[in-house]
GROMACS .gro file of C-alpha atoms in nm:
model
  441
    1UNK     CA    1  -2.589  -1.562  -1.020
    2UNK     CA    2  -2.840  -1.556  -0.750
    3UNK     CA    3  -3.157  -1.391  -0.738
    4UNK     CA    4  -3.335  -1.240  -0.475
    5UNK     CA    5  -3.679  -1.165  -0.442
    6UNK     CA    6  -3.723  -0.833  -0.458
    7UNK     CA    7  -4.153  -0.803  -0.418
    8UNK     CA    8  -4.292  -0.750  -0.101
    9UNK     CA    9  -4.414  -1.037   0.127
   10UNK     CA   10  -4.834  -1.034   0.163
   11UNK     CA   11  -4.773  -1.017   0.538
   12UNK     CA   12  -4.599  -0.696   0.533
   13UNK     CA   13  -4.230  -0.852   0.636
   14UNK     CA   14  -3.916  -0.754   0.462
   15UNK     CA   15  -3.800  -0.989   0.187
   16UNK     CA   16  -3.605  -1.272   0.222
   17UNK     CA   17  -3.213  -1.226   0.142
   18UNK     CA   18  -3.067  -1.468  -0.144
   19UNK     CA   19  -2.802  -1.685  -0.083
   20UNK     CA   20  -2.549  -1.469  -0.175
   21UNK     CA   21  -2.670  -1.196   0.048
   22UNK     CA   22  -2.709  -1.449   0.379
   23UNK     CA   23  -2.336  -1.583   0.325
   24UNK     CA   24  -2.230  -1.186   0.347
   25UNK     CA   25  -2.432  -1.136   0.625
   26UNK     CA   26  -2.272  -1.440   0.796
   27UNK     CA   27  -1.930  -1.385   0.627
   28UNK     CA   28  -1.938  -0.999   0.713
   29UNK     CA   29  -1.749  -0.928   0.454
   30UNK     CA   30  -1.736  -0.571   0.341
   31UNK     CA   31  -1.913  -0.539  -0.034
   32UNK     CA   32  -1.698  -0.290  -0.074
   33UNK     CA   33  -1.365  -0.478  -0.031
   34UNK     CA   34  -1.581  -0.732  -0.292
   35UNK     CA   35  -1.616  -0.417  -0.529
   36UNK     CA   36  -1.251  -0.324  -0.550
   37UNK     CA   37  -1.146  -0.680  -0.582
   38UNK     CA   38  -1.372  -0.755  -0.843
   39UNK     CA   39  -1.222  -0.422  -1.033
   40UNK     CA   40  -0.920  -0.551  -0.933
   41UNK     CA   41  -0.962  -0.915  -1.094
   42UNK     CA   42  -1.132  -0.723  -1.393
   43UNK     CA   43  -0.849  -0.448  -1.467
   44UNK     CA   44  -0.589  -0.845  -1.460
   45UNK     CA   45  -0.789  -1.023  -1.633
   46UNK     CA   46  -0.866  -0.746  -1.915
   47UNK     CA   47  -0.510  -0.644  -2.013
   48UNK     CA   48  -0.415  -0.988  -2.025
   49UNK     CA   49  -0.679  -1.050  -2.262
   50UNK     CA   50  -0.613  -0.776  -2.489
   51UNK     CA   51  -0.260  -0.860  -2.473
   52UNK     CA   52  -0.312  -1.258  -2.603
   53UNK     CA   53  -0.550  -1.179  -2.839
   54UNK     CA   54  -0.410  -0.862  -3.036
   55UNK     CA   55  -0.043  -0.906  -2.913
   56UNK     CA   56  -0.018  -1.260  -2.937
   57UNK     CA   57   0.103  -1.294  -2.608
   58UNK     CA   58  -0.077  -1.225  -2.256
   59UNK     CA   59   0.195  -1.127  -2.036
   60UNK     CA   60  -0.023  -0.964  -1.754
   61UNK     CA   61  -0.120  -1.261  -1.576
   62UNK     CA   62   0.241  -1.403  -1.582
   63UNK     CA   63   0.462  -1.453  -1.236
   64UNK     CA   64   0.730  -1.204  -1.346
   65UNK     CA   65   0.468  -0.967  -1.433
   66UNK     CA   66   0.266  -0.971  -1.108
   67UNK     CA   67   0.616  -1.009  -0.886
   68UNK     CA   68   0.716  -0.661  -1.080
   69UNK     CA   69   0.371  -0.529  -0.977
   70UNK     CA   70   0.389  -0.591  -0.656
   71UNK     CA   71   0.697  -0.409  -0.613
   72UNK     CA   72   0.618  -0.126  -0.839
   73UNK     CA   73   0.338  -0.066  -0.567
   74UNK     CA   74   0.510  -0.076  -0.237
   75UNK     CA   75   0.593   0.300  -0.249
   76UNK     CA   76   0.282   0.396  -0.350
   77UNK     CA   77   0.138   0.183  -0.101
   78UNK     CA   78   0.336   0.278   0.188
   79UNK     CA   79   0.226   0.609   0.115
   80UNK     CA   80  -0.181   0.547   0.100
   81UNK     CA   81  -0.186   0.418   0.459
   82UNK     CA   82  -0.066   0.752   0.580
   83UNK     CA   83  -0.305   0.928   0.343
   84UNK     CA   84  -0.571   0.768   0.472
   85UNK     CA   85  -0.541   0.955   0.846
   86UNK     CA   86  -0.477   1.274   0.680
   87UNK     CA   87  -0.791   1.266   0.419
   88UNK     CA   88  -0.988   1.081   0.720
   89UNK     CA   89  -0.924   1.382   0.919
   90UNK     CA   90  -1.058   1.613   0.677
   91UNK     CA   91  -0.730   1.756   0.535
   92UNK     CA   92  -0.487   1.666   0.234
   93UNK     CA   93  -0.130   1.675   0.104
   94UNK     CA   94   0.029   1.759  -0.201
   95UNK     CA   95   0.349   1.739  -0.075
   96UNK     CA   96   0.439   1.386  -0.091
   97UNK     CA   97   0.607   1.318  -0.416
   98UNK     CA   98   0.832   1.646  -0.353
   99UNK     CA   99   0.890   1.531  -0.003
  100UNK     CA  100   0.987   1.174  -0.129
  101UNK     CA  101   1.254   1.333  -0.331
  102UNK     CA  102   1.388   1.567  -0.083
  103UNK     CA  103   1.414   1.242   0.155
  104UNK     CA  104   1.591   1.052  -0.119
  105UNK     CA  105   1.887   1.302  -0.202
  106UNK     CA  106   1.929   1.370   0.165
  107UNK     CA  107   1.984   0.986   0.224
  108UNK     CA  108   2.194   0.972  -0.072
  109UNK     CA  109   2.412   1.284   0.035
  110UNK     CA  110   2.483   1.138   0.363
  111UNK     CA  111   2.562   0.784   0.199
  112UNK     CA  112   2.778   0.871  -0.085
  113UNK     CA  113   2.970   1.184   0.038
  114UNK     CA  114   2.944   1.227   0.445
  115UNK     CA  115   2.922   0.889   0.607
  116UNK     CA  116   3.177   0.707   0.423
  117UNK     CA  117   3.439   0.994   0.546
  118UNK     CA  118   3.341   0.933   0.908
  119UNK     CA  119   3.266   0.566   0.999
  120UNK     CA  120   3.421   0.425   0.703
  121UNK     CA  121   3.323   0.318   0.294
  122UNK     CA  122   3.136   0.023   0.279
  123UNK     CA  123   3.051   0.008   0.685
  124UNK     CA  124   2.763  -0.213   0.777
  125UNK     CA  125   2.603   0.087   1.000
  126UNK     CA  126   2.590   0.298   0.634
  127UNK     CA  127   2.270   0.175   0.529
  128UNK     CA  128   2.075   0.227   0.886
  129UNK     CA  129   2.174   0.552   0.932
  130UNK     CA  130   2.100   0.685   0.603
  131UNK     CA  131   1.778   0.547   0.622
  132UNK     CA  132   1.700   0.642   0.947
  133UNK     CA  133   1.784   0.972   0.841
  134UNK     CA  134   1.533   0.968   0.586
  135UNK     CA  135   1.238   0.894   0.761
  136UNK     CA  136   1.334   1.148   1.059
  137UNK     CA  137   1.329   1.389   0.798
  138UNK     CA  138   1.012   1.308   0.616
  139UNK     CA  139   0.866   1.322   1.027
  140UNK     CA  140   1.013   1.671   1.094
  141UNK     CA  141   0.899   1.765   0.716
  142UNK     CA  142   0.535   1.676   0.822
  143UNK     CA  143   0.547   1.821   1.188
  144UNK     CA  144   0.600   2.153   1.035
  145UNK     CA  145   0.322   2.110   0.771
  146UNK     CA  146   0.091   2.007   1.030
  147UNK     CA  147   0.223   2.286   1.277
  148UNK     CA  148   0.156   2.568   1.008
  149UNK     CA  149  -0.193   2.362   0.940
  150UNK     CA  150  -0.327   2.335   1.306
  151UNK     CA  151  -0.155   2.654   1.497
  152UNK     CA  152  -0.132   2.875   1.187
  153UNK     CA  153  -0.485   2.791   1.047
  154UNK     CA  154  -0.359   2.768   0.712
  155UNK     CA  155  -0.559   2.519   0.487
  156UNK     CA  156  -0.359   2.206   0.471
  157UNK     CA  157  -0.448   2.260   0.045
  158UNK     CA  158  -0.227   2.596   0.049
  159UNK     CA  159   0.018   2.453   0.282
  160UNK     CA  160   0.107   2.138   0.114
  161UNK     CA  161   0.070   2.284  -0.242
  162UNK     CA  162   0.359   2.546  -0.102
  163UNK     CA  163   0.565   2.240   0.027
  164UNK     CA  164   0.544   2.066  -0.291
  165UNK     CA  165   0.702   2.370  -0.451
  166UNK     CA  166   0.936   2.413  -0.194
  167UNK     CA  167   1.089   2.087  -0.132
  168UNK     CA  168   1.101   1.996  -0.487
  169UNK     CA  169   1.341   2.301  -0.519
  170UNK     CA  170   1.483   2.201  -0.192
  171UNK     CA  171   1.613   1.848  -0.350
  172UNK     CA  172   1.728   2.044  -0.676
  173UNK     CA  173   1.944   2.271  -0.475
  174UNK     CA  174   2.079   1.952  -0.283
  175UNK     CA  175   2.219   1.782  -0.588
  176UNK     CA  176   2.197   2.057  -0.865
  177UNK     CA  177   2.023   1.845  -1.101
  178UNK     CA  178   2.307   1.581  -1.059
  179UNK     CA  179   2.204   1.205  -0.978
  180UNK     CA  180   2.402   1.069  -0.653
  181UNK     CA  181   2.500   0.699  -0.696
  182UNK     CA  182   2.630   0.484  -0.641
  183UNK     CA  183   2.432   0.357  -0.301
  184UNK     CA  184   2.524   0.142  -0.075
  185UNK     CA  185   2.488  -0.249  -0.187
  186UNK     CA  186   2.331  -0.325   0.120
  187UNK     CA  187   2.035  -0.039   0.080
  188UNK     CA  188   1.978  -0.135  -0.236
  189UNK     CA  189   1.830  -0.435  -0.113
  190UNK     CA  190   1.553  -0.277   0.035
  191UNK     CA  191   1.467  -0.190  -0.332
  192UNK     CA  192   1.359  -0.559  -0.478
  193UNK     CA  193   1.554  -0.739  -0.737
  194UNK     CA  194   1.672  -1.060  -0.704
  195UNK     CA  195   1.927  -1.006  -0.425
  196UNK     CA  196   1.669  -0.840  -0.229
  197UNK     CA  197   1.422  -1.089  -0.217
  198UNK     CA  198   1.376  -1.366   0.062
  199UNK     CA  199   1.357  -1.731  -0.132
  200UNK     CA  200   1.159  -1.944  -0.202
  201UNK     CA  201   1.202  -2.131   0.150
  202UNK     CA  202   1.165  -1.788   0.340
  203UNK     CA  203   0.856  -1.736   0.147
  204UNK     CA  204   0.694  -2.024   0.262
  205UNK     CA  205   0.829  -1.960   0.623
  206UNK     CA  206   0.638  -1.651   0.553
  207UNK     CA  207   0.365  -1.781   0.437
  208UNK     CA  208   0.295  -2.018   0.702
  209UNK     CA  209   0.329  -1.752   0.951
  210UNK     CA  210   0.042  -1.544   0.790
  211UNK     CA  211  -0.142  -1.867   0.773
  212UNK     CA  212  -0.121  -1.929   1.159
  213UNK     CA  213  -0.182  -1.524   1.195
  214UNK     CA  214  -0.503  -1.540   1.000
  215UNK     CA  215  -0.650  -1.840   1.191
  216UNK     CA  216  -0.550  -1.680   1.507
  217UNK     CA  217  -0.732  -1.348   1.438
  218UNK     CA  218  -1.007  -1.534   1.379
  219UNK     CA  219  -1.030  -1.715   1.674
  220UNK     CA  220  -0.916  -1.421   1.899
  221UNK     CA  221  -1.204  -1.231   1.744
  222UNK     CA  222  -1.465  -1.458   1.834
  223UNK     CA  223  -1.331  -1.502   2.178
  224UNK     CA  224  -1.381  -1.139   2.225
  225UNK     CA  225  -1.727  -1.154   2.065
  226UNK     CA  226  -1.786  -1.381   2.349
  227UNK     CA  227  -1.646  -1.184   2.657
  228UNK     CA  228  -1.881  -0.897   2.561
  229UNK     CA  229  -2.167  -1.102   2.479
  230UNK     CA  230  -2.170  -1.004   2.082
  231UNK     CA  231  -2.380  -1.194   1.799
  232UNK     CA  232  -2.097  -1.433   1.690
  233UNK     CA  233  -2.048  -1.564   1.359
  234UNK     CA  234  -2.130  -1.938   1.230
  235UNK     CA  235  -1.861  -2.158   1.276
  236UNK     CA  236  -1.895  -2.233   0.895
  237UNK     CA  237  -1.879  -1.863   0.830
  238UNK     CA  238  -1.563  -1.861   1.008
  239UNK     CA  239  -1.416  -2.188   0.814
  240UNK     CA  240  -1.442  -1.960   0.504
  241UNK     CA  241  -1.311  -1.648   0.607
  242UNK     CA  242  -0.993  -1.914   0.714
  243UNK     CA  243  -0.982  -2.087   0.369
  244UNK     CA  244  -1.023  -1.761   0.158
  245UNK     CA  245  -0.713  -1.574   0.381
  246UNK     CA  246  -0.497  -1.874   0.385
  247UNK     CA  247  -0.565  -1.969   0.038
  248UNK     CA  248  -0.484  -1.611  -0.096
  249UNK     CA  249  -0.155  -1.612   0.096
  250UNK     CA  250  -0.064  -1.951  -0.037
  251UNK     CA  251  -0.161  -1.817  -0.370
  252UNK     CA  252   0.067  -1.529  -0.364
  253UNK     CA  253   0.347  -1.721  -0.232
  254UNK     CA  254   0.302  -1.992  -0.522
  255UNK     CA  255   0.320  -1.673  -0.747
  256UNK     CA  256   0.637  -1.539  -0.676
  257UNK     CA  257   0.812  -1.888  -0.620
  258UNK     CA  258   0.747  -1.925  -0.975
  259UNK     CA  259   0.938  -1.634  -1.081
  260UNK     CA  260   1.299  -1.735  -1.136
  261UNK     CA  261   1.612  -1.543  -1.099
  262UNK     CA  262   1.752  -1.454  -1.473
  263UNK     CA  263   2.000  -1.657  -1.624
  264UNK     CA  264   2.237  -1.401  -1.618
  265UNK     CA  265   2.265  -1.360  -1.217
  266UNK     CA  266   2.216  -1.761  -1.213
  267UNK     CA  267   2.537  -1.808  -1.387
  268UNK     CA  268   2.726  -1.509  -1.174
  269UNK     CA  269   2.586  -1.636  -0.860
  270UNK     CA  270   2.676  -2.012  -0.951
  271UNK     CA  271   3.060  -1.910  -1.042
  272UNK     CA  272   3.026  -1.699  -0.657
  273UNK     CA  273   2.951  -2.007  -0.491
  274UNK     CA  274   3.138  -2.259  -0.731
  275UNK     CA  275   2.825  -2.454  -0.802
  276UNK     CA  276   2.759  -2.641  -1.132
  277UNK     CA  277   2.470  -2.529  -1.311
  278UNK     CA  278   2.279  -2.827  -1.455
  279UNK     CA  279   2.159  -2.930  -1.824
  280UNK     CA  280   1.852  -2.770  -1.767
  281UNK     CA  281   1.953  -2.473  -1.635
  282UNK     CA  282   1.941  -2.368  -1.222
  283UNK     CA  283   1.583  -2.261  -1.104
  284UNK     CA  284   1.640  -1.975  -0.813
  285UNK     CA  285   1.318  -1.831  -0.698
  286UNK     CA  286   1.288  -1.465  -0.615
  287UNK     CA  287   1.006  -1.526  -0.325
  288UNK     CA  288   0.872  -1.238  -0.164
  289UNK     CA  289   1.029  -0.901  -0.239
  290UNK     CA  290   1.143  -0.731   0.037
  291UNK     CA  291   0.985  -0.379  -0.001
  292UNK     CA  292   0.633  -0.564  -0.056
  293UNK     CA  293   0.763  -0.715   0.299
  294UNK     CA  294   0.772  -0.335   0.406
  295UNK     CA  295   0.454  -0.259   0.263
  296UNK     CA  296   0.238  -0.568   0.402
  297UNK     CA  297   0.458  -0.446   0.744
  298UNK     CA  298   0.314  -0.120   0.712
  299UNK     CA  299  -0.028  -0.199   0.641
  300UNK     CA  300  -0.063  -0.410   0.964
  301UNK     CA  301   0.090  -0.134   1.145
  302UNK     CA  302  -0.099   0.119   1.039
  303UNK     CA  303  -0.433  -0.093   1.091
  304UNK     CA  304  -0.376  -0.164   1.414
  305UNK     CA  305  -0.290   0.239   1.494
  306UNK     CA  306  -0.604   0.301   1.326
  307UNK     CA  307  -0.856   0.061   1.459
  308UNK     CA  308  -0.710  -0.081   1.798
  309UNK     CA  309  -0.533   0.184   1.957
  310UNK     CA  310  -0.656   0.571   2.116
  311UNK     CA  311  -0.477   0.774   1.870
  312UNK     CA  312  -0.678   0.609   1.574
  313UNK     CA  313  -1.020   0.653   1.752
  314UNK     CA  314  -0.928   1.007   1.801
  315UNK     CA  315  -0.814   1.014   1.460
  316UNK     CA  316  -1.158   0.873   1.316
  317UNK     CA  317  -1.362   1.096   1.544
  318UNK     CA  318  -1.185   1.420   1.453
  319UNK     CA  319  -1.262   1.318   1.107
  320UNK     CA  320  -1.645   1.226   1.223
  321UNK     CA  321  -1.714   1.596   1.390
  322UNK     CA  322  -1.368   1.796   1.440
  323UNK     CA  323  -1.584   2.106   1.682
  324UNK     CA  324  -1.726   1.776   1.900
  325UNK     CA  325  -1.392   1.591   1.938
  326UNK     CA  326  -1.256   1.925   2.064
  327UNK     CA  327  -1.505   1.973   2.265
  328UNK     CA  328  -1.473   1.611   2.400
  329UNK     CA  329  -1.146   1.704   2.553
  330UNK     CA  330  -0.911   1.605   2.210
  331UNK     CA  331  -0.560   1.792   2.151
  332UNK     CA  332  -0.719   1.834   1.755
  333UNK     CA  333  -0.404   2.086   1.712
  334UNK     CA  334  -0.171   1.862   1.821
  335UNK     CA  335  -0.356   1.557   1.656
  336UNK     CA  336  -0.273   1.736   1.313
  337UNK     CA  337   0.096   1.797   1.372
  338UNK     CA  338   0.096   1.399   1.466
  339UNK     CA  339  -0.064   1.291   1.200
  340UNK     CA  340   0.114   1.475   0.904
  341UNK     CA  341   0.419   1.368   1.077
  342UNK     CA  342   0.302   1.018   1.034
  343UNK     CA  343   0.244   1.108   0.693
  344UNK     CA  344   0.585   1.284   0.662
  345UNK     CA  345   0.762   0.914   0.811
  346UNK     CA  346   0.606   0.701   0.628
  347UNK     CA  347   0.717   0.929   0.287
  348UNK     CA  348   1.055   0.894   0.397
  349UNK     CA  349   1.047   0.507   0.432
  350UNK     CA  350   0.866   0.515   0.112
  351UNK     CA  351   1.177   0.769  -0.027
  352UNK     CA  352   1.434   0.459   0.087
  353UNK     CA  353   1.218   0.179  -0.090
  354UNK     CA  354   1.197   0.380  -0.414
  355UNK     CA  355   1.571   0.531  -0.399
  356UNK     CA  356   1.696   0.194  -0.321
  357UNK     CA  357   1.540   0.060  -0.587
  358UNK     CA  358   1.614   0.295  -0.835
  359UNK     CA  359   1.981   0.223  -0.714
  360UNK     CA  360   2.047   0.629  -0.687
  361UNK     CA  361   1.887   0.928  -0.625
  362UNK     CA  362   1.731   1.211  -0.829
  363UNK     CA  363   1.526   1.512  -0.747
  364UNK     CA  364   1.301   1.387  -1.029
  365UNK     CA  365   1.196   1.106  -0.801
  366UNK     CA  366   0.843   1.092  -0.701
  367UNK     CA  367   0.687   1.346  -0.965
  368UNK     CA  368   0.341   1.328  -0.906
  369UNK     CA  369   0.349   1.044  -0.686
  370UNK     CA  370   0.066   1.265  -0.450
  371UNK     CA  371  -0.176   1.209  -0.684
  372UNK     CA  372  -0.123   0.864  -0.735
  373UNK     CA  373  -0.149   0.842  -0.358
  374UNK     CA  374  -0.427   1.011  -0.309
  375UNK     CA  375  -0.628   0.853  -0.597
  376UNK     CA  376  -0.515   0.541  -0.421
  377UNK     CA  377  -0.653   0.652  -0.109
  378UNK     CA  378  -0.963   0.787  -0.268
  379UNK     CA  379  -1.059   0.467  -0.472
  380UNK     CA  380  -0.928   0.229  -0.156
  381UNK     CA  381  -1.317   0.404   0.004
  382UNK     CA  382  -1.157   0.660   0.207
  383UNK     CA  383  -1.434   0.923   0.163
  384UNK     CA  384  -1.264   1.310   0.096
  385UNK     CA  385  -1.516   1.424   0.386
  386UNK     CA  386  -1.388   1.264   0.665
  387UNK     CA  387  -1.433   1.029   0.878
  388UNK     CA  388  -1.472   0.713   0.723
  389UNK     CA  389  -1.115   0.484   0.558
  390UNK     CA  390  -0.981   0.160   0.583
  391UNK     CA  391  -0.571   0.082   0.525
  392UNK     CA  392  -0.654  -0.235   0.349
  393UNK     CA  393  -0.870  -0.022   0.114
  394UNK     CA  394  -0.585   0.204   0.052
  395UNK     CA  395  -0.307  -0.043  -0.068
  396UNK     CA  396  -0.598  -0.263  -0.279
  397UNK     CA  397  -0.619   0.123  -0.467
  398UNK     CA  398  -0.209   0.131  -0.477
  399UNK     CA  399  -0.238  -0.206  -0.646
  400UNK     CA  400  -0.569  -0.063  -0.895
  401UNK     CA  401  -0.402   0.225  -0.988
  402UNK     CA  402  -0.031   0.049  -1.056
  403UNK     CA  403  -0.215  -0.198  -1.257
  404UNK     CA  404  -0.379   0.072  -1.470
  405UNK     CA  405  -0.040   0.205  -1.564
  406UNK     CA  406   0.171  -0.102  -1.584
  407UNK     CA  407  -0.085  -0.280  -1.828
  408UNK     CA  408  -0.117   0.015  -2.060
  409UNK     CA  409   0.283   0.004  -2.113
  410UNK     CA  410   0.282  -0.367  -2.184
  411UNK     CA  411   0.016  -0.332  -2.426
  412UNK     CA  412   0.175   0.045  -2.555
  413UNK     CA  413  -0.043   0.304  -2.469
  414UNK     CA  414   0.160   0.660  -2.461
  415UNK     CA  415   0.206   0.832  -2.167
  416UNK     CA  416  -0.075   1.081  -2.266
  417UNK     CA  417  -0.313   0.828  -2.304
  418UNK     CA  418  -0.231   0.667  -1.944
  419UNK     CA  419  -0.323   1.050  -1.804
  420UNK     CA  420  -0.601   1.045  -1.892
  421UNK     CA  421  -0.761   0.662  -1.802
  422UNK     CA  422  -0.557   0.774  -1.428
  423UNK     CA  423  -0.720   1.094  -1.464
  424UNK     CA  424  -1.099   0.953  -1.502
  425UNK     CA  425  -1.058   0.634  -1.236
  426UNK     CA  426  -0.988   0.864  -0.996
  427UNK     CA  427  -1.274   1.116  -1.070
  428UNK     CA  428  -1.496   0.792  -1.111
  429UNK     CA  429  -1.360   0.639  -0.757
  430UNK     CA  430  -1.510   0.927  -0.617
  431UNK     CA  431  -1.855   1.011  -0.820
  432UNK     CA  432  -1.930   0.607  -0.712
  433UNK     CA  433  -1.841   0.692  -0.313
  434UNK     CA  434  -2.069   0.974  -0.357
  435UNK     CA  435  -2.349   0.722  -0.492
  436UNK     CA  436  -2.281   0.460  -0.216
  437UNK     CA  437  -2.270   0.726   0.062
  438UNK     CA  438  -2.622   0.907  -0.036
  439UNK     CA  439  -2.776   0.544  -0.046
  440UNK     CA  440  -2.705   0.461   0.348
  441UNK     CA  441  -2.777   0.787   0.477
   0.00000   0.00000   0.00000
């Protein structure tokens, strides 16, 4: 650890930062993207303790594990970034996890029983048009919350809390309580498993790519440092922020290559393809999952909307002073209904991911997902009085709050008991961003 001289100077001058605080200063990096991965790395490293020392077996820290955890939070995930421009902007919705299920039976309706009667059973155009049907619907879904919230001046609170009743009853009436399966093989893929994964080989492909992305960003940004004259960063500083990106990625793609297929779908894809499966077994790597493709998809999508485009600055100055951006000249009413659309889109894409990997669809699915999403949100630093959020902030809480619940199952906590640790990170997320805001005012 490095200490830092914390006594004033005889001459009146502020202290001297340590060495730790002059590399963040170079660096830039947010300490509060350090404080959730350090939670992060803590909540891993913890359950995998516990689990080798009083289970005789760690299995947090193992590739299957963290390749299952990765896909557990893609829905969740997907969800967050939209969260984060509805909390941003001073609202909320408890409609997601009813709207996610809605979504899912409609897109299961029109696969199993309507489509297959008009364009043909098994039709390569099945898959796309259910699931473009799903996200429309989550967007309409949305556009009339946000229509009721900005023209009718309802609180987005009452209006969301009404949708979650509503559309939860909406999905029941759909099916009546029956499950709809089977899906179509080809959206099922966009669920995970070892079919719908990319490789090993596309993982590296993908890998690379990020690799050459990262560096890129980094020498884009200091390019535009220097067109508008800005402070730029040491050249070491930026060797760093390379090394630490690129080695993460190649980290995470080292992960999942390790993860084999199981030997069950080796042998049935072997006989498939008539190939002879050695003494020592065939090694198939899943790579990459494709709905944690979706989600790392979203995430730049959604960061760019937020931080390079209009609509995001209009979306973090609404948040900032809502009378002032109206008075600015900002559409706030019809900034709403675009945003809770967002929100209602992205829930739909979420609803395929989870439906497709759930391989049907229930109106059970994506009970209580809202709060889950919004704790995400919430401990990801997006502040519940507006105006300040980050999308990166919002999946890293996706990924906290999965972890929470998938190491209390390996090491057998009961369901009541994983209420209530949820229950208290979330209230504790937001008692620490009340600290950390009164401290830089």
């Amino acid at each position: 650890m490095t200490q830092t001289n914390s006594a004033p100077r005889q001459d009146g001058a502020s202290p001297r930062p340590g060495v730790f605080g002059r590399f963040l200063r170079a660096t830039e990096i947010d300490t509060r993207l350090l404080g959730m991965i350090g939670a992060l790395a803590l909540i891993w490293i913890g359950f995998h303790l516990y689990g080798a020392l009083f289970k005789g077996f760690g299995a947090f820290l193992t590739p299957r594990n963290l390749w299952n955890l990765s896909v557990q939070t893609a829905s969740i995930g997907i969800m967050a970034t939209g969260m984060v421009l509805v909390i941003i902007t001073r609202h909320i919705d408890l409609s997601v996890g009813s709207i996610l299920g809605v979504c899912a039976v409609v897109m299961g309706v029109v696969q199993v029983h309507v489509l297959p009667g008009l364009i043909g059973f098994g039709s390569p155009l099945i898959w796309i048009i259910a699931a473009i049907i799903g996200m429309v619907t989550g967007a309409l879904i949305g556009a009339f919350h946000g229509a009721i919230i900005a023209f009718g001046k309802v609180p987005a609170f009452i209006v969301t809390l009404g949708g979650l009743l509503v559309w939860r009853g909406a999905a029941y009436l759909i099916t009546r309580g029956e499950t709809i399966s089977p899906l179509d093989e080809t959206f099922k893929l966009l669920g995970g498993g070892p079919y719908g994964a990319i490789g090993e080989m596309g993982s590296w492909i993908v890998g690379i790519l990020f690799c050459i992305g990262i560096v890129w960003l980094l020498w884009q940004g200091r390019q535009r440092r220097r067109s508008y004259e800005f402070p730029l960063r040491p050249l070491w500083a930026e060797g760093v922020l390379g090394m630490i990106g690129c080695g993460v990625v190649i980290g995470a793609v080292l992960v999942v290559n390790a993860y084999p297929w199981p030997k069950g779908i080796v042998r049935q894809y072997a006989k498939a393809n008539n190939l002879e499966i050695p003494d020592g077994g065939l090694f198939i790597s899943h790579g990459f999952a494709i709905p944690v493709l979706i989600l790392v998809g979203v995430g730049i999508a959604m960061t760019i909307l937020l931080n390079r485009t209009r609509f995001g600055r209009y979306v973090l100055a609404i948040g900032g002073n809502p009378d002032a951006a109206e008075l600015a000249g900002i559409n706030t009413k019809m900034m709403t209904v675009k945003i809770f659309a967002l929100m209602g889109f992205l829930t739909g894409l979420s609803a395929v991911v989870a439906s497709a990997r759930l391989g049907s669809a229930t109106n059970s699915l994506g009970t209580l997902d809202e709060l889950y999403v919004i704790a995400a949100a919430v401990i990801g630093g997006t502040s519940l009085a507006g105006g300040v959020g980050t999308i990166y902030g919002a999946i890293l809480g996706a990924f906290v709050m999965q972890s929470l619940q998938t190491g209390m199952v390996l090491i057998g906590f009961d369901s009541a008991v994983q209420q209530i640790v949820v229950g208290s990170v979330l209230v504790l997320a937001v008692f620490i961003d009340t600290i950390y805001r009164r401290n830089i005012k």
